[in-house]
Amino acid sequence: MRKFLFKRYKKYTGTREKYFNVKKIEKYSCSELENYRLQRLEEIIRYADNNVPYYQSLFSSSGIIQGGRFCIENFTNLPLLGKDDIRNNFGEMTSRLLNTRRWKYKTTGGSTGQPLKVIHDDERIRWVNAVKDLRNEWCGVRFGDPKVRIWGSERDLFYGKESLKVRLNRWVTNTIWLNAFTLTPDKMNEFVQAINVKKPKQIKGYTTCLYELALFIEKNRLKIISPDSIVCSAGTVTDTVRQKIETVFRSKVFNSYGSREIQAMAFECEQHNGLHVMSPIVHMEIVDKQGKPTMPGEIGEVILTPYFNFAMPLLRYRIGDMATWSDIEQCSCGCQWPLIKNIEGRVTECFYKTDGTVVPPEFFIHLVGVVQNDGWIDKFQVIQKSPHKIEIRLVKNKDFKDDITSDLKELTRKIQLVMSEECLIDYLFVENIPNTPSGKYLYTVSDLQKRP
């Protein structure tokens, strides 16, 4: 029954046709992929030029449209699009033909500030769903396989009050959702029991939630089934995090990169050489402080242009994340889609030295995580107050040591080695470190108003 309903739904929505197109693009050569990229960019730009007031003057001044001719070489002249630009120009950024299209609102969780509302075209939603079907194939999951999602927030999950459509979708996709808004010991015990009963082929969740759950299972020596794959999202997957989750669950981790306003953006294949940009549905740039393209291995800011969102085109959108291109020219899986080495964290989670050098959050997560693994703290958060001051919040546990002077002194020494000897490190012991309003837990936070 699930399979029958799923196929009818996919055919009715047009997602099945899009899936076969995505499978073709998966096998494109470099030249075919480049031609596809140019075609998609020209399509969305010409549509915006004809139907979206916000872009019409920008295209003229940046030279993207000259005498009716599309000039892709001038695409990077287009100013970057920030969240405030969307908020302040929402009506002007909406297509004049909106009433002729099917669409829906998407709102971000507001992890780093005020939530952002955008419009998603139904055409793009079908393409996104097709890409998600391919991603499941990459990690060995077929339709009908049982799945667990450790996800959500107050807005996402209202147990016992879900709509019939939501409940039907979960039944058809054979998925149970576990609310990750709070991770208390009792809740994590419930998660373990639910996972062992469901016996999922795949578990997907916030990276930090999966890591904390793995630590809890290991610390309490709990029995947990082994799924075929673990999908981490909404957080940096460090080597420490990956190793711990894979060891506890005895399964491979697949790193996933997406967002509410753009949806699927990059994903690991079975070779785990990095994350493939979802080239059928998005164009990605990584730029330095001057807005110039970065080289492989160089940290820069992620800039995105999603295809097929005709209801509200977002061109050169600053999503607020930092990443690096992989130095691997071609993945051994054979797919030519560009590879990201890693998502280094959000702009607001990265730290900056006085000269503007980026220090990824991974450095602090690993460094303070060593102390956490030593057993005397439960949680931590590292906050950059200024280029010369860092605050580290620590939550003690029952095994707290009386003398921690040497541990903190060693932490300070290693941080100053990277940040500078003048950097002041303050340690603050607190009762709890709350999640963000969207239910995510941030290990690192930068309070800098702007980058040096």
Tab-separated table of C-alpha atoms in Angstrom:
chain	number	residue	atom	x	y	z
A	1	MET	CA	0.000	0.000	0.000
A	2	ARG	CA	2.844	2.412	0.867
A	3	LYS	CA	4.581	1.696	-2.426
A	4	PHE	CA	1.365	2.123	-4.424
A	5	LEU	CA	0.508	5.447	-2.783
A	6	PHE	CA	4.078	6.703	-3.120
A	7	LYS	CA	4.239	6.013	-6.862
A	8	ARG	CA	0.866	7.663	-7.452
A	9	TYR	CA	1.965	10.694	-5.448
A	10	LYS	CA	5.272	11.011	-7.306
A	11	LYS	CA	3.545	10.712	-10.669
A	12	TYR	CA	0.822	13.191	-9.714
A	13	THR	CA	3.281	15.838	-8.512
A	14	GLY	CA	5.731	15.353	-11.394
A	15	THR	CA	8.585	14.419	-9.054
A	16	ARG	CA	9.119	11.056	-10.744
A	17	GLU	CA	9.888	12.723	-14.081
A	18	LYS	CA	12.290	15.113	-12.337
A	19	TYR	CA	14.007	12.162	-10.646
A	20	PHE	CA	14.824	10.580	-14.010
A	21	ASN	CA	16.220	13.938	-15.184
A	22	VAL	CA	18.412	14.119	-12.062
A	23	LYS	CA	19.697	10.592	-12.774
A	24	LYS	CA	20.732	11.737	-16.264
A	25	ILE	CA	22.504	14.816	-14.890
A	26	GLU	CA	24.332	12.574	-12.396
A	27	LYS	CA	26.139	11.012	-15.383
A	28	TYR	CA	26.953	14.273	-17.205
A	29	SER	CA	30.520	14.960	-18.296
A	30	CYS	CA	32.221	18.186	-17.194
A	31	SER	CA	31.329	19.932	-20.453
A	32	GLU	CA	27.714	18.757	-20.313
A	33	LEU	CA	27.457	19.909	-16.704
A	34	GLU	CA	28.855	23.340	-17.602
A	35	ASN	CA	26.358	23.709	-20.459
A	36	TYR	CA	23.561	22.752	-18.067
A	37	ARG	CA	24.764	25.344	-15.520
A	38	LEU	CA	24.815	28.122	-18.111
A	39	GLN	CA	21.369	27.137	-19.374
A	40	ARG	CA	19.831	27.163	-15.905
A	41	LEU	CA	21.443	30.490	-14.948
A	42	GLU	CA	20.285	32.157	-18.149
A	43	GLU	CA	16.782	30.775	-17.630
A	44	ILE	CA	16.375	32.137	-14.089
A	45	ILE	CA	18.063	35.470	-14.921
A	46	ARG	CA	15.921	36.112	-18.008
A	47	TYR	CA	12.805	35.258	-16.036
A	48	ALA	CA	13.835	37.646	-13.252
A	49	ASP	CA	14.604	40.371	-15.785
A	50	ASN	CA	11.097	40.082	-17.233
A	51	ASN	CA	9.092	39.526	-14.060
A	52	VAL	CA	10.930	40.610	-10.880
A	53	PRO	CA	11.228	44.392	-10.335
A	54	TYR	CA	14.078	44.141	-7.812
A	55	TYR	CA	16.511	42.719	-10.361
A	56	GLN	CA	15.724	44.728	-13.465
A	57	SER	CA	17.853	47.753	-12.607
A	58	LEU	CA	20.572	45.550	-11.077
A	59	PHE	CA	20.927	43.549	-14.287
A	60	SER	CA	21.388	46.709	-16.299
A	61	SER	CA	23.987	48.240	-13.989
A	62	SER	CA	25.955	44.992	-13.577
A	63	GLY	CA	26.024	44.217	-17.309
A	64	ILE	CA	24.365	40.794	-17.076
A	65	ILE	CA	21.766	41.815	-19.672
A	66	GLN	CA	23.113	44.046	-22.448
A	67	GLY	CA	20.827	44.920	-25.343
A	68	GLY	CA	18.744	41.848	-24.622
A	69	ARG	CA	21.867	39.637	-24.659
A	70	PHE	CA	22.732	37.420	-21.691
A	71	CYS	CA	26.343	37.955	-20.541
A	72	ILE	CA	27.275	35.182	-18.109
A	73	GLU	CA	30.811	36.568	-17.771
A	74	ASN	CA	29.301	39.484	-15.815
A	75	PHE	CA	27.275	37.324	-13.431
A	76	THR	CA	29.701	37.900	-10.550
A	77	ASN	CA	29.194	41.681	-10.962
A	78	LEU	CA	25.747	41.212	-9.454
A	79	PRO	CA	25.788	42.404	-5.803
A	80	LEU	CA	25.515	39.706	-3.160
A	81	LEU	CA	22.013	39.240	-1.759
A	82	GLY	CA	21.738	39.405	2.039
A	83	LYS	CA	18.902	38.443	4.364
A	84	ASP	CA	18.106	42.097	5.082
A	85	ASP	CA	17.870	42.749	1.334
A	86	ILE	CA	15.123	40.133	1.131
A	87	ARG	CA	13.280	41.456	4.192
A	88	ASN	CA	13.431	45.058	2.990
A	89	ASN	CA	12.458	44.298	-0.617
A	90	PHE	CA	10.149	41.309	-0.229
A	91	GLY	CA	7.406	42.616	-2.515
A	92	GLU	CA	9.836	43.811	-5.199
A	93	MET	CA	11.590	40.404	-5.157
A	94	THR	CA	8.362	38.490	-5.744
A	95	SER	CA	7.426	37.565	-9.299
A	96	ARG	CA	4.680	39.580	-10.962
A	97	LEU	CA	3.283	36.233	-12.155
A	98	LEU	CA	3.014	34.794	-8.646
A	99	ASN	CA	-0.759	34.359	-8.913
A	100	THR	CA	-0.266	32.107	-11.963
A	101	ARG	CA	2.085	29.730	-10.139
A	102	ARG	CA	1.768	27.250	-7.288
A	103	TRP	CA	3.993	28.171	-4.362
A	104	LYS	CA	4.415	28.134	-0.575
A	105	TYR	CA	6.204	30.112	2.127
A	106	LYS	CA	9.387	28.801	3.755
A	107	THR	CA	10.695	30.331	6.980
A	108	THR	CA	14.133	29.844	8.482
A	109	GLY	CA	14.565	28.863	12.124
A	110	GLY	CA	16.306	32.103	13.053
A	111	SER	CA	19.295	30.332	14.628
A	112	THR	CA	21.495	33.376	14.183
A	113	GLY	CA	18.936	36.154	14.483
A	114	GLN	CA	15.585	37.163	12.993
A	115	PRO	CA	13.817	34.406	11.007
A	116	LEU	CA	13.669	34.900	7.241
A	117	LYS	CA	10.611	34.224	5.080
A	118	VAL	CA	10.953	33.366	1.383
A	119	ILE	CA	8.692	31.895	-1.302
A	120	HIS	CA	9.329	28.502	-2.924
A	121	ASP	CA	8.002	27.739	-6.366
A	122	ASP	CA	6.216	24.391	-6.749
A	123	GLU	CA	8.478	23.622	-9.701
A	124	ARG	CA	11.542	23.921	-7.489
A	125	ILE	CA	9.953	21.816	-4.752
A	126	ARG	CA	9.528	18.943	-7.232
A	127	TRP	CA	13.194	19.191	-8.274
A	128	VAL	CA	14.321	19.301	-4.637
A	129	ASN	CA	12.305	16.164	-3.848
A	130	ALA	CA	13.836	14.399	-6.833
A	131	VAL	CA	17.342	15.237	-5.605
A	132	LYS	CA	16.434	13.966	-2.136
A	133	ASP	CA	15.390	10.631	-3.667
A	134	LEU	CA	18.817	10.389	-5.303
A	135	ARG	CA	20.566	11.245	-2.008
A	136	ASN	CA	18.778	8.363	-0.316
A	137	GLU	CA	20.037	6.044	-3.054
A	138	TRP	CA	23.600	7.193	-2.406
A	139	CYS	CA	23.404	5.950	1.173
A	140	GLY	CA	21.611	2.705	0.378
A	141	VAL	CA	18.039	3.646	1.297
A	142	ARG	CA	15.122	2.664	-0.939
A	143	PHE	CA	11.507	3.682	-0.741
A	144	GLY	CA	9.658	1.939	2.061
A	145	ASP	CA	12.754	1.402	4.193
A	146	PRO	CA	12.109	2.423	7.830
A	147	LYS	CA	13.663	5.757	8.817
A	148	VAL	CA	14.077	7.844	11.965
A	149	ARG	CA	14.393	11.649	11.997
A	150	ILE	CA	15.826	13.374	15.087
A	151	TRP	CA	14.762	16.807	14.039
A	152	GLY	CA	12.513	19.748	14.462
A	153	SER	CA	11.554	22.614	16.666
A	154	GLU	CA	8.473	24.064	18.294
A	155	ARG	CA	7.283	25.119	14.864
A	156	ASP	CA	7.946	21.738	13.241
A	157	LEU	CA	6.621	19.171	15.654
A	158	PHE	CA	3.400	19.347	17.619
A	159	TYR	CA	2.855	15.795	18.769
A	160	GLY	CA	-0.778	14.739	18.780
A	161	LYS	CA	-1.772	17.823	16.761
A	162	GLU	CA	-0.241	17.030	13.367
A	163	SER	CA	-2.404	17.488	10.315
A	164	LEU	CA	-3.783	14.457	8.498
A	165	LYS	CA	-1.439	15.253	5.593
A	166	VAL	CA	1.633	15.194	7.882
A	167	ARG	CA	0.576	11.921	9.523
A	168	LEU	CA	-0.145	10.346	6.138
A	169	ASN	CA	3.235	11.458	4.800
A	170	ARG	CA	5.046	9.890	7.757
A	171	TRP	CA	3.130	6.651	7.321
A	172	VAL	CA	3.696	6.460	3.577
A	173	THR	CA	7.423	7.199	3.921
A	174	ASN	CA	7.715	4.792	6.908
A	175	THR	CA	9.332	7.498	9.039
A	176	ILE	CA	9.083	8.360	12.717
A	177	TRP	CA	10.109	11.792	13.981
A	178	LEU	CA	11.752	12.368	17.342
A	179	ASN	CA	11.657	15.941	18.614
A	180	ALA	CA	15.191	17.218	19.110
A	181	PHE	CA	14.143	20.469	20.737
A	182	THR	CA	15.358	19.293	24.146
A	183	LEU	CA	17.887	16.545	24.819
A	184	THR	CA	17.360	15.516	28.426
A	185	PRO	CA	18.555	12.108	29.686
A	186	ASP	CA	14.928	10.905	29.787
A	187	LYS	CA	14.342	12.055	26.215
A	188	MET	CA	17.513	10.368	24.973
A	189	ASN	CA	16.456	7.133	26.674
A	190	GLU	CA	13.152	7.402	24.798
A	191	PHE	CA	15.050	7.979	21.541
A	192	VAL	CA	17.136	4.845	22.064
A	193	GLN	CA	14.048	2.757	22.762
A	194	ALA	CA	12.212	4.143	19.727
A	195	ILE	CA	15.202	3.476	17.442
A	196	ASN	CA	15.580	-0.092	18.690
A	197	VAL	CA	11.868	-0.766	18.125
A	198	LYS	CA	11.748	0.862	14.658
A	199	LYS	CA	15.040	-0.725	13.490
A	200	PRO	CA	15.547	1.984	10.861
A	201	LYS	CA	17.717	1.608	7.778
A	202	GLN	CA	18.593	5.286	8.149
A	203	ILE	CA	18.780	7.802	11.000
A	204	LYS	CA	18.932	11.495	10.121
A	205	GLY	CA	19.282	14.383	12.525
A	206	TYR	CA	21.034	17.529	13.659
A	207	THR	CA	24.764	16.840	13.847
A	208	THR	CA	25.036	18.040	17.440
A	209	CYS	CA	22.007	15.987	18.523
A	210	LEU	CA	23.390	12.803	16.974
A	211	TYR	CA	26.768	13.431	18.590
A	212	GLU	CA	25.244	14.073	22.022
A	213	LEU	CA	23.072	10.959	21.645
A	214	ALA	CA	26.148	8.896	20.743
A	215	LEU	CA	27.986	10.181	23.837
A	216	PHE	CA	24.943	9.362	25.986
A	217	ILE	CA	24.661	5.824	24.591
A	218	GLU	CA	28.375	5.205	25.106
A	219	LYS	CA	28.478	6.680	28.600
A	220	ASN	CA	25.464	4.624	29.764
A	221	ARG	CA	26.533	1.480	27.863
A	222	LEU	CA	23.168	1.211	26.129
A	223	LYS	CA	22.345	-1.219	23.364
A	224	ILE	CA	21.548	0.412	20.018
A	225	ILE	CA	20.759	-1.136	16.644
A	226	SER	CA	23.036	-0.404	13.666
A	227	PRO	CA	21.329	1.381	10.732
A	228	ASP	CA	22.731	1.267	7.200
A	229	SER	CA	23.473	4.989	7.293
A	230	ILE	CA	23.543	8.020	9.581
A	231	VAL	CA	22.805	11.379	7.920
A	232	CYS	CA	24.156	14.448	9.736
A	233	SER	CA	22.782	17.876	8.932
A	234	ALA	CA	22.633	21.430	10.312
A	235	GLY	CA	26.083	21.378	11.851
A	236	THR	CA	29.791	20.894	11.212
A	237	VAL	CA	30.838	17.243	10.978
A	238	THR	CA	34.335	17.227	12.453
A	239	ASP	CA	36.575	14.159	12.436
A	240	THR	CA	35.876	13.758	16.170
A	241	VAL	CA	32.108	13.924	15.670
A	242	ARG	CA	32.161	11.523	12.712
A	243	GLN	CA	34.338	8.969	14.499
A	244	LYS	CA	32.204	8.970	17.655
A	245	ILE	CA	28.880	8.573	15.828
A	246	GLU	CA	30.222	5.851	13.533
A	247	THR	CA	31.766	3.950	16.444
A	248	VAL	CA	28.657	4.011	18.635
A	249	PHE	CA	26.121	3.260	15.890
A	250	ARG	CA	28.480	0.989	13.896
A	251	SER	CA	27.400	2.716	10.707
A	252	LYS	CA	28.756	5.179	8.143
A	253	VAL	CA	28.045	8.896	8.508
A	254	PHE	CA	26.832	10.838	5.451
A	255	ASN	CA	27.251	14.597	5.757
A	256	SER	CA	24.335	16.628	4.395
A	257	TYR	CA	24.166	20.364	3.724
A	258	GLY	CA	20.831	22.110	3.353
A	259	SER	CA	18.693	24.943	4.687
A	260	ARG	CA	15.083	25.994	4.868
A	261	GLU	CA	15.397	28.847	2.376
A	262	ILE	CA	17.380	26.868	-0.239
A	263	GLN	CA	16.761	23.216	0.784
A	264	ALA	CA	19.177	20.529	-0.509
A	265	MET	CA	22.594	21.991	-1.395
A	266	ALA	CA	25.320	19.333	-1.003
A	267	PHE	CA	25.645	15.716	0.091
A	268	GLU	CA	28.230	12.992	0.565
A	269	CYS	CA	28.199	10.008	-1.768
A	270	GLU	CA	29.247	6.503	-0.753
A	271	GLN	CA	32.935	7.324	-1.384
A	272	HIS	CA	32.981	10.022	1.374
A	273	ASN	CA	35.427	12.255	-0.523
A	274	GLY	CA	33.533	15.405	0.411
A	275	LEU	CA	30.072	16.783	-0.353
A	276	HIS	CA	28.812	16.939	-3.934
A	277	VAL	CA	27.062	20.221	-4.745
A	278	MET	CA	23.516	19.374	-5.864
A	279	SER	CA	24.229	20.710	-9.349
A	280	PRO	CA	20.803	19.906	-10.862
A	281	ILE	CA	19.145	22.482	-8.591
A	282	VAL	CA	21.741	25.009	-7.365
A	283	HIS	CA	24.803	26.985	-8.440
A	284	MET	CA	27.364	27.489	-5.668
A	285	GLU	CA	30.207	29.962	-5.290
A	286	ILE	CA	32.752	30.233	-2.458
A	287	VAL	CA	34.293	33.706	-2.160
A	288	ASP	CA	36.913	35.417	0.014
A	289	LYS	CA	36.621	38.730	1.898
A	290	GLN	CA	37.061	40.660	-1.347
A	291	GLY	CA	34.335	38.643	-3.071
A	292	LYS	CA	36.835	36.760	-5.251
A	293	PRO	CA	36.550	32.988	-5.882
A	294	THR	CA	38.575	30.915	-3.417
A	295	MET	CA	41.061	28.212	-4.301
A	296	PRO	CA	40.662	24.571	-3.133
A	297	GLY	CA	41.440	24.324	0.576
A	298	GLU	CA	40.868	28.059	1.188
A	299	ILE	CA	38.007	28.987	3.518
A	300	GLY	CA	35.421	31.342	2.080
A	301	GLU	CA	31.785	32.383	2.260
A	302	VAL	CA	29.133	30.288	0.494
A	303	ILE	CA	27.069	32.099	-2.165
A	304	LEU	CA	24.072	30.314	-3.708
A	305	THR	CA	21.817	30.706	-6.721
A	306	PRO	CA	18.986	28.145	-6.698
A	307	TYR	CA	17.437	27.143	-10.017
A	308	PHE	CA	13.706	26.820	-10.824
A	309	ASN	CA	12.477	29.196	-8.087
A	310	PHE	CA	10.510	31.415	-10.443
A	311	ALA	CA	8.152	32.624	-7.714
A	312	MET	CA	11.032	34.377	-5.925
A	313	PRO	CA	14.470	34.123	-7.564
A	314	LEU	CA	17.382	34.389	-5.117
A	315	LEU	CA	20.497	35.319	-7.085
A	316	ARG	CA	23.930	35.203	-5.379
A	317	TYR	CA	22.391	34.707	-1.942
A	318	ARG	CA	24.613	34.973	1.162
A	319	ILE	CA	23.397	32.100	3.290
A	320	GLY	CA	25.902	32.833	6.074
A	321	ASP	CA	28.038	29.672	5.904
A	322	MET	CA	31.770	29.133	5.415
A	323	ALA	CA	33.186	26.284	3.329
A	324	THR	CA	36.189	25.070	1.318
A	325	TRP	CA	36.379	23.493	-2.115
A	326	SER	CA	37.921	20.037	-2.196
A	327	ASP	CA	41.316	19.572	-3.854
A	328	ILE	CA	40.059	16.284	-5.351
A	329	GLU	CA	39.509	16.926	-9.049
A	330	GLN	CA	37.080	14.044	-9.576
A	331	CYS	CA	35.291	11.813	-7.090
A	332	SER	CA	35.883	8.097	-7.526
A	333	CYS	CA	32.100	7.568	-7.665
A	334	GLY	CA	32.193	9.009	-11.198
A	335	CYS	CA	29.802	11.921	-10.557
A	336	GLN	CA	31.237	15.200	-11.855
A	337	TRP	CA	29.281	17.482	-9.530
A	338	PRO	CA	31.693	19.839	-7.671
A	339	LEU	CA	33.027	18.688	-4.305
A	340	ILE	CA	33.122	20.675	-1.072
A	341	LYS	CA	35.772	19.486	1.347
A	342	ASN	CA	33.652	20.504	4.314
A	343	ILE	CA	31.213	23.046	5.679
A	344	GLU	CA	33.387	24.931	8.156
A	345	GLY	CA	30.443	26.440	10.027
A	346	ARG	CA	28.279	29.509	9.873
A	347	VAL	CA	29.799	32.953	9.571
A	348	THR	CA	28.460	33.583	13.077
A	349	GLU	CA	30.135	30.372	14.344
A	350	CYS	CA	33.563	31.038	12.832
A	351	PHE	CA	36.144	33.044	14.755
A	352	TYR	CA	38.359	35.780	13.329
A	353	LYS	CA	41.841	36.977	14.221
A	354	THR	CA	42.685	40.678	14.165
A	355	ASP	CA	44.077	40.373	10.623
A	356	GLY	CA	40.813	38.843	9.381
A	357	THR	CA	42.109	35.260	9.254
A	358	VAL	CA	39.288	32.754	9.708
A	359	VAL	CA	39.593	30.165	12.490
A	360	PRO	CA	36.982	27.408	11.871
A	361	PRO	CA	34.787	26.339	14.810
A	362	GLU	CA	36.173	22.837	14.373
A	363	PHE	CA	39.366	23.941	16.154
A	364	PHE	CA	37.511	24.899	19.337
A	365	ILE	CA	35.044	22.012	19.182
A	366	HIS	CA	37.893	19.514	19.039
A	367	LEU	CA	40.039	21.317	21.618
A	368	VAL	CA	37.367	21.748	24.303
A	369	GLY	CA	35.831	18.406	23.352
A	370	VAL	CA	38.968	16.706	24.634
A	371	VAL	CA	38.211	18.178	28.074
A	372	GLN	CA	34.587	17.029	27.760
A	373	ASN	CA	35.737	13.491	26.990
A	374	ASP	CA	37.876	13.661	30.139
A	375	GLY	CA	34.568	13.396	31.964
A	376	TRP	CA	34.166	16.452	34.181
A	377	ILE	CA	31.938	18.640	32.027
A	378	ASP	CA	28.612	17.876	30.298
A	379	LYS	CA	28.366	20.751	27.826
A	380	PHE	CA	30.411	23.663	26.576
A	381	GLN	CA	30.113	26.725	24.361
A	382	VAL	CA	32.894	28.975	23.075
A	383	ILE	CA	31.977	32.616	22.370
A	384	GLN	CA	34.158	35.213	20.648
A	385	LYS	CA	33.388	38.514	22.326
A	386	SER	CA	36.007	40.489	20.395
A	387	PRO	CA	39.174	39.733	18.388
A	388	HIS	CA	41.025	39.817	21.734
A	389	LYS	CA	38.527	38.096	24.033
A	390	ILE	CA	36.973	34.615	24.158
A	391	GLU	CA	34.488	33.318	26.718
A	392	ILE	CA	34.143	29.573	27.342
A	393	ARG	CA	30.969	28.451	29.110
A	394	LEU	CA	31.141	25.112	30.889
A	395	VAL	CA	28.456	22.963	32.506
A	396	LYS	CA	29.866	20.747	35.275
A	397	ASN	CA	28.808	17.150	35.797
A	398	LYS	CA	28.865	14.840	38.823
A	399	ASP	CA	32.462	13.797	38.085
A	400	PHE	CA	33.733	17.383	38.265
A	401	LYS	CA	37.330	17.514	39.458
A	402	ASP	CA	38.392	19.697	42.377
A	403	ASP	CA	41.558	20.850	40.668
A	404	ILE	CA	41.070	21.875	37.041
A	405	THR	CA	43.772	24.554	36.978
A	406	SER	CA	46.134	22.568	34.773
A	407	ASP	CA	43.366	21.673	32.292
A	408	LEU	CA	42.267	25.287	31.873
A	409	LYS	CA	45.839	26.509	31.656
A	410	GLU	CA	46.562	24.065	28.841
A	411	LEU	CA	43.368	25.112	27.037
A	412	THR	CA	44.377	28.761	27.283
A	413	ARG	CA	47.874	28.040	25.985
A	414	LYS	CA	46.600	26.197	22.900
A	415	ILE	CA	43.949	28.807	22.085
A	416	GLN	CA	46.439	31.664	22.392
A	417	LEU	CA	48.823	29.747	20.157
A	418	VAL	CA	46.249	30.083	17.370
A	419	MET	CA	44.458	33.337	18.192
A	420	SER	CA	47.414	35.322	19.676
A	421	GLU	CA	49.121	35.663	23.049
A	422	GLU	CA	47.113	38.844	23.707
A	423	CYS	CA	43.800	36.991	23.477
A	424	LEU	CA	42.064	36.886	26.880
A	425	ILE	CA	40.280	33.607	27.745
A	426	ASP	CA	37.470	33.791	30.331
A	427	TYR	CA	35.951	30.603	31.797
A	428	LEU	CA	32.377	30.830	33.005
A	429	PHE	CA	30.631	27.944	34.803
A	430	VAL	CA	26.866	27.889	34.168
A	431	GLU	CA	23.918	25.652	35.054
A	432	ASN	CA	22.836	25.116	31.447
A	433	ILE	CA	23.504	26.207	27.860
A	434	PRO	CA	20.169	26.513	26.000
A	435	ASN	CA	19.524	25.567	22.390
A	436	THR	CA	18.674	28.197	19.805
A	437	PRO	CA	14.964	28.988	19.171
A	438	SER	CA	15.022	26.475	16.269
A	439	GLY	CA	16.216	23.675	18.528
A	440	LYS	CA	19.872	23.620	17.469
A	441	TYR	CA	22.799	23.591	19.835
A	442	LEU	CA	25.758	25.826	18.950
A	443	TYR	CA	29.212	24.854	20.204
A	444	THR	CA	30.687	28.127	18.984
A	445	VAL	CA	29.237	31.632	18.626
A	446	SER	CA	30.818	34.848	17.353
A	447	ASP	CA	29.469	38.097	18.793
A	448	LEU	CA	31.530	40.195	16.381
A	449	GLN	CA	29.330	42.706	14.600
A	450	LYS	CA	31.502	42.503	11.520
A	451	ARG	CA	34.568	40.652	10.341
A	452	PRO	CA	37.953	42.374	10.932
